[in-house]
Backbone as ProteinMPNN parsed JSONL, in Angstrom:
{"seq_chain_A": "XXXXXXXXXXXXXXXXXXXXXXXXXXXXXXXXXXXXXXXXXXXXXXXXXXXXXXXXXXXXXXXXXXXXXXXXXXXXXXXXXXXXXXXXXXXX", "coords_chain_A": {"N_chain_A": [[0.769, -1.161, 0.019], [1.948, 1.267, 0.743], [3.854, 1.787, -1.48], [2.025, 2.025, -3.455], [0.755, 4.403, -2.721], [2.824, 6.238, -2.845], [3.215, 6.084, -5.616], [0.798, 7.127, -6.564], [0.803, 9.69, -5.609], [3.035, 10.617, -7.067], [2.249, 10.414, -9.747], [0.064, 12.09, -9.754], [1.215, 14.409, -8.985], [2.983, 14.924, -10.973], [1.253, 15.545, -13.054], [0.056, 17.891, -12.126], [2.283, 19.524, -11.773], [3.006, 19.848, -14.59], [0.84, 21.285, -15.47], [1.073, 23.705, -14.016], [3.693, 24.56, -14.929], [3.028, 25.063, -17.552], [1.211, 27.167, -17.196], [3.012, 29.066, -16.187], [4.279, 29.594, -18.533], [2.596, 31.049, -20.028], [0.133, 29.966, -20.78], [-2.526, 30.534, -19.647], [-5.247, 30.317, -19.66], [-8.127, 28.346, -18.831], [-9.599, 25.566, -20.413], [-12.595, 23.777, -21.317], [-13.991, 20.818, -22.414], [-16.731, 20.657, -24.185], [-20.089, 18.997, -24.328], [-21.02, 19.013, -26.984], [-18.729, 18.942, -28.512], [-17.188, 21.248, -28.802], [-14.92, 23.629, -27.438], [-14.729, 25.378, -24.451], [-13.534, 28.424, -23.177], [-12.853, 29.088, -19.997], [-12.25, 31.582, -18.736], [-12.985, 33.636, -20.673], [-15.367, 32.899, -21.46], [-15.833, 32.132, -24.02], [-16.763, 30.137, -26.968], [-15.106, 27.526, -28.8], [-14.891, 25.833, -31.957], [-13.468, 22.569, -32.312], [-11.967, 22.433, -34.678], [-10.785, 24.825, -35.084], [-8.804, 25.519, -33.42], [-5.463, 25.18, -32.03], [-4.352, 22.08, -30.91], [-2.226, 20.525, -28.568], [-0.912, 17.576, -27.185], [0.51, 17.35, -24.018], [1.245, 15.941, -21.674], [0.605, 13.0, -19.73], [-0.937, 10.748, -17.433], [-1.993, 8.397, -14.889], [-4.754, 9.114, -12.84], [-5.33, 8.656, -9.632], [-7.281, 9.661, -8.034], [-9.588, 10.148, -9.531], [-9.687, 7.795, -10.831], [-8.879, 7.466, -13.483], [-7.121, 7.797, -16.714], [-5.574, 10.794, -17.205], [-4.971, 13.517, -19.536], [-3.061, 16.174, -20.496], [-3.309, 18.962, -22.285], [-2.242, 21.614, -24.442], [-3.834, 24.495, -25.566], [-4.213, 26.758, -28.425], [-5.689, 29.453, -29.654], [-7.113, 31.207, -32.475], [-7.409, 33.946, -31.957], [-5.506, 34.564, -29.979], [-5.817, 33.403, -27.314], [-4.501, 31.354, -24.909], [-4.27, 28.272, -23.407], [-4.909, 25.604, -21.081], [-6.096, 22.329, -21.275], [-7.531, 19.689, -19.65], [-8.194, 16.304, -19.906], [-9.942, 13.148, -20.249], [-9.651, 11.959, -22.558], [-7.359, 11.605, -25.21], [-6.034, 13.847, -27.518], [-4.727, 14.122, -30.804]], "CA_chain_A": [[0.044, 0.046, 0.016], [2.926, 2.409, 0.677], [4.287, 2.092, -2.719], [0.887, 2.661, -4.329], [0.496, 5.734, -2.353], [3.791, 7.036, -3.489], [3.022, 6.209, -6.969], [-0.402, 7.967, -6.758], [1.22, 11.131, -5.412], [4.017, 11.031, -8.022], [1.629, 10.729, -10.952], [-0.868, 13.28, -9.633], [2.045, 15.58, -8.864], [3.482, 15.236, -12.395], [0.201, 16.28, -14.013], [-0.093, 19.183, -11.532], [3.508, 20.25, -12.086], [3.005, 20.212, -15.93], [-0.179, 22.405, -15.638], [1.637, 24.955, -13.286], [4.667, 24.939, -15.705], [2.425, 25.675, -18.798], [0.549, 28.376, -16.887], [4.004, 30.011, -16.118], [4.69, 29.925, -19.978], [1.592, 31.946, -20.602], [-1.098, 29.23, -21.03], [-3.24, 30.975, -18.449], [-6.674, 30.056, -19.688], [-8.623, 26.907, -18.598], [-10.493, 25.182, -21.385], [-13.476, 22.673, -20.976], [-14.575, 20.227, -23.631], [-18.175, 20.416, -24.053], [-20.773, 17.734, -25.048], [-21.209, 19.343, -28.425], [-17.496, 18.812, -29.2], [-16.509, 22.512, -28.846], [-14.1, 24.056, -26.326], [-15.151, 26.671, -23.661], [-12.571, 29.061, -22.397], [-13.536, 29.446, -18.81], [-11.998, 32.833, -18.447], [-13.542, 34.597, -21.536], [-16.695, 32.329, -21.753], [-15.946, 32.017, -25.677], [-16.663, 28.649, -27.45], [-14.264, 27.35, -30.039], [-14.954, 24.541, -32.484], [-12.196, 22.0, -32.322], [-11.131, 22.564, -35.833], [-10.315, 26.192, -35.085], [-7.748, 25.739, -32.462], [-4.251, 24.213, -32.137], [-4.195, 21.266, -29.65], [-1.03, 19.591, -28.464], [-0.808, 16.789, -25.971], [1.825, 17.607, -23.292], [1.515, 15.023, -20.541], [-0.583, 12.023, -19.326], [-0.825, 9.859, -16.355], [-3.157, 7.947, -14.245], [-5.122, 9.897, -11.793], [-6.041, 7.695, -8.718], [-8.447, 10.338, -7.514], [-10.775, 9.931, -10.449], [-9.496, 6.511, -11.403], [-8.818, 7.5, -14.897], [-6.027, 8.551, -17.249], [-5.675, 12.283, -17.653], [-4.215, 14.016, -20.498], [-2.832, 17.571, -20.313], [-3.197, 19.566, -23.606], [-2.218, 22.993, -24.617], [-4.895, 25.054, -26.528], [-3.993, 28.031, -28.831], [-6.798, 29.949, -30.448], [-6.657, 32.172, -33.461], [-7.309, 35.31, -31.373], [-4.433, 34.691, -29.06], [-6.04, 33.029, -26.092], [-3.684, 30.251, -24.777], [-4.586, 27.765, -22.128], [-4.734, 24.154, -20.726], [-7.24, 21.432, -21.386], [-7.36, 18.393, -19.001], [-9.329, 15.51, -20.372], [-9.651, 11.736, -20.193], [-9.487, 11.585, -24.026], [-6.181, 12.184, -25.823], [-6.22, 14.547, -28.862], [-3.43, 13.952, -31.398]], "C_chain_A": [[0.797, 1.274, 0.053], [3.408, 2.651, -0.597], [3.201, 2.563, -3.698], [0.614, 4.052, -4.012], [1.583, 6.64, -2.906], [3.735, 7.121, -4.917], [1.967, 7.214, -7.339], [0.12, 9.421, -6.721], [2.119, 11.516, -6.528], [3.174, 11.259, -9.426], [0.691, 11.806, -10.912], [0.012, 14.485, -9.655], [2.547, 15.887, -10.197], [2.457, 15.94, -13.232], [0.203, 17.787, -13.496], [1.085, 20.056, -11.926], [3.444, 20.838, -13.588], [2.079, 21.381, -16.151], [0.61, 23.792, -15.105], [2.818, 25.418, -14.377], [4.132, 25.632, -16.981], [1.701, 26.993, -18.459], [1.662, 29.489, -16.726], [4.555, 30.379, -17.608], [3.651, 30.711, -20.734], [0.354, 31.25, -21.067], [-1.976, 29.413, -19.802], [-4.703, 30.833, -18.455], [-6.992, 28.597, -19.329], [-9.659, 26.633, -19.643], [-11.274, 23.881, -20.931], [-13.995, 22.032, -22.14], [-16.02, 19.934, -23.301], [-18.849, 19.303, -24.812], [-20.899, 17.811, -26.45], [-19.915, 19.206, -29.25], [-16.692, 20.152, -29.32], [-15.793, 22.681, -27.562], [-14.571, 25.331, -25.772], [-14.036, 27.163, -22.929], [-13.375, 29.566, -21.183], [-13.25, 30.931, -18.437], [-12.761, 33.846, -19.219], [-14.944, 34.159, -21.783], [-16.972, 32.245, -23.239], [-15.914, 30.435, -25.926], [-15.874, 28.641, -28.682], [-14.479, 25.973, -30.594], [-13.557, 23.885, -32.473], [-11.345, 22.247, -33.476], [-10.596, 23.944, -36.022], [-9.262, 26.553, -34.135], [-6.653, 24.737, -32.654], [-4.277, 23.522, -30.804], [-2.913, 20.373, -29.707], [-1.136, 18.869, -27.148], [0.555, 17.037, -25.328], [2.224, 16.553, -22.263], [0.382, 14.262, -20.235], [0.009, 11.233, -18.259], [-2.138, 9.455, -15.731], [-3.422, 8.722, -12.988], [-5.922, 9.021, -10.898], [-7.224, 8.344, -7.975], [-9.7, 9.983, -8.254], [-10.753, 8.642, -11.163], [-9.599, 6.303, -12.856], [-7.556, 7.979, -15.38], [-6.508, 9.983, -17.676], [-4.604, 12.709, -18.549], [-4.199, 15.627, -20.485], [-2.565, 18.042, -21.813], [-2.932, 20.991, -23.543], [-3.224, 23.363, -25.765], [-4.411, 26.331, -26.921], [-5.028, 28.328, -29.856], [-6.281, 30.903, -31.378], [-6.732, 33.634, -32.944], [-6.274, 35.511, -30.141], [-4.588, 34.086, -27.693], [-5.2, 31.598, -26.09], [-4.027, 29.722, -23.427], [-4.359, 26.177, -22.068], [-6.082, 23.538, -20.873], [-6.877, 20.076, -20.682], [-8.536, 17.49, -19.332], [-8.829, 14.011, -20.086], [-9.399, 11.294, -21.58], [-8.167, 12.344, -24.583], [-6.487, 12.769, -27.336], [-4.821, 14.504, -29.458], [-3.418, 14.939, -32.497]], "O_chain_A": [[0.38, 2.274, -0.532], [3.409, 3.839, -0.92], [3.431, 3.361, -4.607], [0.275, 4.844, -4.892], [1.274, 7.726, -3.397], [4.16, 8.132, -5.477], [2.136, 8.031, -8.244], [-0.085, 10.224, -7.632], [2.033, 12.663, -6.968], [3.443, 12.226, -10.139], [0.476, 12.452, -11.938], [-0.345, 15.498, -10.257], [2.552, 17.059, -10.572], [2.775, 16.827, -14.024], [0.324, 18.745, -14.26], [0.906, 21.193, -12.362], [3.737, 22.005, -13.848], [2.396, 22.329, -16.869], [0.689, 24.8, -15.806], [2.867, 26.612, -14.674], [4.684, 26.635, -17.434], [1.579, 27.856, -19.328], [1.414, 30.655, -17.036], [5.217, 31.402, -17.785], [3.802, 31.001, -21.92], [-0.461, 31.896, -21.725], [-2.126, 28.487, -19.005], [-5.382, 31.146, -17.477], [-6.153, 27.718, -19.529], [-10.58, 27.44, -19.766], [-10.706, 23.016, -20.265], [-14.505, 22.796, -22.96], [-16.433, 19.191, -22.411], [-18.316, 18.741, -25.769], [-20.893, 16.784, -27.128], [-19.933, 19.323, -30.476], [-15.607, 20.148, -29.901], [-16.043, 21.912, -26.634], [-14.801, 26.29, -26.509], [-13.532, 26.437, -22.071], [-14.356, 30.303, -21.283], [-14.128, 31.486, -17.777], [-13.193, 34.841, -18.637], [-15.72, 34.968, -22.292], [-18.117, 32.277, -23.69], [-15.235, 29.637, -25.28], [-15.919, 29.555, -29.505], [-14.296, 24.995, -29.869], [-12.558, 24.59, -32.614], [-10.122, 22.281, -33.348], [-9.989, 24.219, -37.058], [-8.852, 27.708, -34.023], [-6.793, 23.681, -33.272], [-4.237, 24.142, -29.742], [-2.606, 19.653, -30.657], [-1.418, 19.476, -26.115], [1.598, 16.951, -25.976], [3.409, 16.317, -22.026], [-0.746, 14.719, -20.417], [1.22, 11.047, -18.146], [-3.2, 10.029, -15.972], [-2.531, 8.976, -12.177], [-7.039, 8.637, -11.243], [-8.048, 7.658, -7.371], [-10.713, 9.578, -7.685], [-11.62, 8.353, -11.987], [-10.163, 5.365, -13.419], [-6.835, 8.571, -14.577], [-7.527, 10.264, -18.307], [-3.445, 12.33, -18.378], [-5.251, 16.266, -20.465], [-1.664, 17.52, -22.47], [-3.393, 21.609, -22.583], [-3.401, 22.639, -26.745], [-4.14, 27.126, -26.021], [-5.233, 27.572, -30.806], [-5.174, 31.415, -31.209], [-6.09, 34.49, -33.552], [-6.276, 36.528, -29.447], [-3.65, 34.182, -26.902], [-5.21, 30.836, -27.058], [-4.093, 30.45, -22.437], [-3.7, 25.586, -22.924], [-7.103, 24.177, -20.617], [-5.957, 19.4, -21.143], [-9.696, 17.826, -19.091], [-7.68, 13.693, -19.78], [-8.903, 10.177, -21.722], [-7.99, 13.547, -24.396], [-7.124, 12.13, -28.174], [-3.839, 14.793, -28.774], [-2.425, 15.049, -33.217]]}, "name": "protein", "num_of_chains": 1, "seq": "XXXXXXXXXXXXXXXXXXXXXXXXXXXXXXXXXXXXXXXXXXXXXXXXXXXXXXXXXXXXXXXXXXXXXXXXXXXXXXXXXXXXXXXXXXXX"}
């Protein structure tokens, strides 16, 4: 159990560290994937169709809190908004 706890913390910390690192590089918006397939910027409340943004996968790991794999992506929009999307689905 001790090893699993250490592994859990390490994987969750690696995802958290990556998000913080990206925010420090200017990816300061948070994006949410909506059921209709578009992205919502939580700060500006703007919707973006997936085909109008640049998406890059940056990190992934198993999250023992939600019992699922999480993928950290960067999002760049045509109007200059840059941010992070955390999903269970990987975008390539």
